[in-house]
mmCIF file of C-alpha atoms in Angstrom:
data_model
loop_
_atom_site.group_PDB
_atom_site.id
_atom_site.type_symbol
_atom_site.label_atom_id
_atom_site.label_comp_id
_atom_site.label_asym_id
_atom_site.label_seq_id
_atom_site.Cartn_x
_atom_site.Cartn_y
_atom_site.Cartn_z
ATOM 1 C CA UNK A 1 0.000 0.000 0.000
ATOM 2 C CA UNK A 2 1.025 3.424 -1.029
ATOM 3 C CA UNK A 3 0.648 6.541 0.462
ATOM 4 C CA UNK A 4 1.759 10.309 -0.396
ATOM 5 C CA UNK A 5 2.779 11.892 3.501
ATOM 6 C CA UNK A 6 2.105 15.519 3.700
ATOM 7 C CA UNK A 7 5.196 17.393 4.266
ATOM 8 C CA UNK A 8 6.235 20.307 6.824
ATOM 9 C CA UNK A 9 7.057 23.545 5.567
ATOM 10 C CA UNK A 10 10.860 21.928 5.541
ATOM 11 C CA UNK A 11 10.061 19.001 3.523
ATOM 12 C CA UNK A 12 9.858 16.964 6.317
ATOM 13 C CA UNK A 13 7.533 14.046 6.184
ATOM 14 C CA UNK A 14 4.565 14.399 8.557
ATOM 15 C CA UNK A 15 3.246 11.075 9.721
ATOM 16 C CA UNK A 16 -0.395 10.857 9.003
ATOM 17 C CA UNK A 17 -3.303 9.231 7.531
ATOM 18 C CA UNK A 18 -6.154 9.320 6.073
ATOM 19 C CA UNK A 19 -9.912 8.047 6.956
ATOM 20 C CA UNK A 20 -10.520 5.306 4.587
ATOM 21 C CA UNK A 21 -13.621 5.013 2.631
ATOM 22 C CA UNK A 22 -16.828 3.059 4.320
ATOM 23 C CA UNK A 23 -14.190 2.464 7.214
ATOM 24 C CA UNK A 24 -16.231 3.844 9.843
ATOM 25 C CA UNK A 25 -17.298 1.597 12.751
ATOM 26 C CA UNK A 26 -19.825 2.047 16.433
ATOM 27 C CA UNK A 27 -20.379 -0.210 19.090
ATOM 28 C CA UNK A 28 -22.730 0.378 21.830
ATOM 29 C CA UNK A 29 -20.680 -0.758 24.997
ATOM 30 C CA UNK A 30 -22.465 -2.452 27.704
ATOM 31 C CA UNK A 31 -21.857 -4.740 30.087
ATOM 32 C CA UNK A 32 -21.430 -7.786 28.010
ATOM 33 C CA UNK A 33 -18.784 -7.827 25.605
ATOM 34 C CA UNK A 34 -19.181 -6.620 21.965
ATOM 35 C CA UNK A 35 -17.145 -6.698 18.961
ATOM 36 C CA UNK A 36 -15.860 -4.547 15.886
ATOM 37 C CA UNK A 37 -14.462 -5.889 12.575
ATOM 38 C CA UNK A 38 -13.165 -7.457 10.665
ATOM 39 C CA UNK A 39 -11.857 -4.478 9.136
ATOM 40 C CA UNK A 40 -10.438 -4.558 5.347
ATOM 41 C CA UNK A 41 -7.320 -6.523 4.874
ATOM 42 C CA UNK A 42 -5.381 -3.746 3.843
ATOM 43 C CA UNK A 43 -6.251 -1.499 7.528
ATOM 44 C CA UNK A 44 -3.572 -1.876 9.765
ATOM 45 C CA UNK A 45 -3.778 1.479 11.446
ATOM 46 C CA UNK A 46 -7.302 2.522 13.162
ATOM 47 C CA UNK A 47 -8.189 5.295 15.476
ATOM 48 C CA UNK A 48 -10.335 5.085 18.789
ATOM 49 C CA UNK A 49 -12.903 7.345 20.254
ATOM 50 C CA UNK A 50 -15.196 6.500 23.086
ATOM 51 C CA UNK A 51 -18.039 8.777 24.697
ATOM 52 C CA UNK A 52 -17.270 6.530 27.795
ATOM 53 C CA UNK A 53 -14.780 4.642 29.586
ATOM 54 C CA UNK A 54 -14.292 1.252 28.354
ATOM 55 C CA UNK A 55 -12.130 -1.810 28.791
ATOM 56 C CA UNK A 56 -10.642 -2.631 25.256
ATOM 57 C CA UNK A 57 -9.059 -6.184 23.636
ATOM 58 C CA UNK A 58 -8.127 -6.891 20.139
ATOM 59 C CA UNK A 59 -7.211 -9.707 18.575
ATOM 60 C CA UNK A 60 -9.399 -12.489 16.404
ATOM 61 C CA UNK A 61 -12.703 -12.750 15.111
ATOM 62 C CA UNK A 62 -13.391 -14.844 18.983
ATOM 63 C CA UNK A 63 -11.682 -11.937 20.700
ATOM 64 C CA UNK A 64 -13.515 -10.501 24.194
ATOM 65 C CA UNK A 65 -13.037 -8.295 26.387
ATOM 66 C CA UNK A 66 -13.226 -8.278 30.227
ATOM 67 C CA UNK A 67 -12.544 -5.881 33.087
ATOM 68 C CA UNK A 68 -8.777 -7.039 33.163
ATOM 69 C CA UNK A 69 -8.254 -5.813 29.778
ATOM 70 C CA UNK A 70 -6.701 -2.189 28.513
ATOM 71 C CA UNK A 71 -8.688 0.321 30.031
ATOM 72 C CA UNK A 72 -9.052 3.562 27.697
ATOM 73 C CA UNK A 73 -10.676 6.611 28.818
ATOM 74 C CA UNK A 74 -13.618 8.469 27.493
ATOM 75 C CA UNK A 75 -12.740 11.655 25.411
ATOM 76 C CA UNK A 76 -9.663 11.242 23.795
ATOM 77 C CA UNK A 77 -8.823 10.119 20.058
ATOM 78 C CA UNK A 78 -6.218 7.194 20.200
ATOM 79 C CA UNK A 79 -4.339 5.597 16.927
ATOM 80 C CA UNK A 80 -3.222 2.125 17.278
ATOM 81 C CA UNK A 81 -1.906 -0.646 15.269
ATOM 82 C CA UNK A 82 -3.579 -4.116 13.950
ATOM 83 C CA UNK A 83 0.028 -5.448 13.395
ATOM 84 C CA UNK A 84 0.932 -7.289 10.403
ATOM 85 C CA UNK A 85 4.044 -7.696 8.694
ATOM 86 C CA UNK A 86 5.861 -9.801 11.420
ATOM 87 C CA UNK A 87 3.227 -9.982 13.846
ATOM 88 C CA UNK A 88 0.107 -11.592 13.532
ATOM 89 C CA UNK A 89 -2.833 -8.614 12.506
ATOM 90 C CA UNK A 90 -5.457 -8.285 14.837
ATOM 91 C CA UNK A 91 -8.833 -8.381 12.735
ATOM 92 C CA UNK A 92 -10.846 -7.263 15.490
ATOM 93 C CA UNK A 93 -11.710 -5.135 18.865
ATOM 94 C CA UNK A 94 -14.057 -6.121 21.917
ATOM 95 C CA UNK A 95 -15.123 -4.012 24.523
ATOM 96 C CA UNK A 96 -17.174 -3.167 27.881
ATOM 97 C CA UNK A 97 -17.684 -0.601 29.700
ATOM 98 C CA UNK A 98 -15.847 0.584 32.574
ATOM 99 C CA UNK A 99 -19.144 3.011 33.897
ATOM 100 C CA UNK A 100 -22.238 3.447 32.299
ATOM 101 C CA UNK A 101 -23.324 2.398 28.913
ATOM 102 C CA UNK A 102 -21.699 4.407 26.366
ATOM 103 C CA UNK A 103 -20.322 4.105 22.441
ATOM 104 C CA UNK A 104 -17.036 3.360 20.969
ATOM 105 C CA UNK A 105 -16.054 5.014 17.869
ATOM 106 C CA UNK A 106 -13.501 3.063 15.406
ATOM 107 C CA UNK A 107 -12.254 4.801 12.050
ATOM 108 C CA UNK A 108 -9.637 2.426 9.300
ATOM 109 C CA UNK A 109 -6.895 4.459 8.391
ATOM 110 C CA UNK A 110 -4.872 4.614 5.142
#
């Protein structure tokens, strides 16, 4: 996969992304775990957003998540990797929430 990086006013390449097309995922976070993906074969970057705090796992289309798992705080926009390459790609994200029902917001990057 290609990409042209925007550069700084020094010609410096600026590390970013884009949204990619009909990547745009929600999950309403309860109690019980839910689960995003898969997400196209070609994301391996994605970006978090959650109106509440949740406990987060990725991994497989089996994957679930449980209060032991990576908390991550409502309110804040967080990029992570699915891996690939020479680690196995995670296809897929589970979550619950931490408080009170809330939603998790998942955007594919390119």
């Amino acid at each position: 996969m290609t990409t042209q990086i925007p550069s700084d006013a020094d010609g410096v390449p600026i590390p970013a992304l884009r949204l990619k097309p009909s990547g745009s995922h929600a999950l309403a976070v309860t109690a019980t775990s839910g689960r995003l993906g898969p997400f196209d074969p070609d994301t391996r970057v994605v970006a978090l957003f959650a109106t509440g705090p949740v406990f987060l796992r990725s991994g497989n289309g089996t994957v679930q998540a449980s209060a032991g798992d990576h908390y991550f705080p409502d309110g804040i926009w967080c990029t992570l990797s699915l891996g690939g390459g020479k680690t196995d790609r995670h296809t897929h994200f589970a979550a619950i929430t931490a408080a009170a029902n809330c939603t998790l917001y998942l955007s594919e990057m390119e």
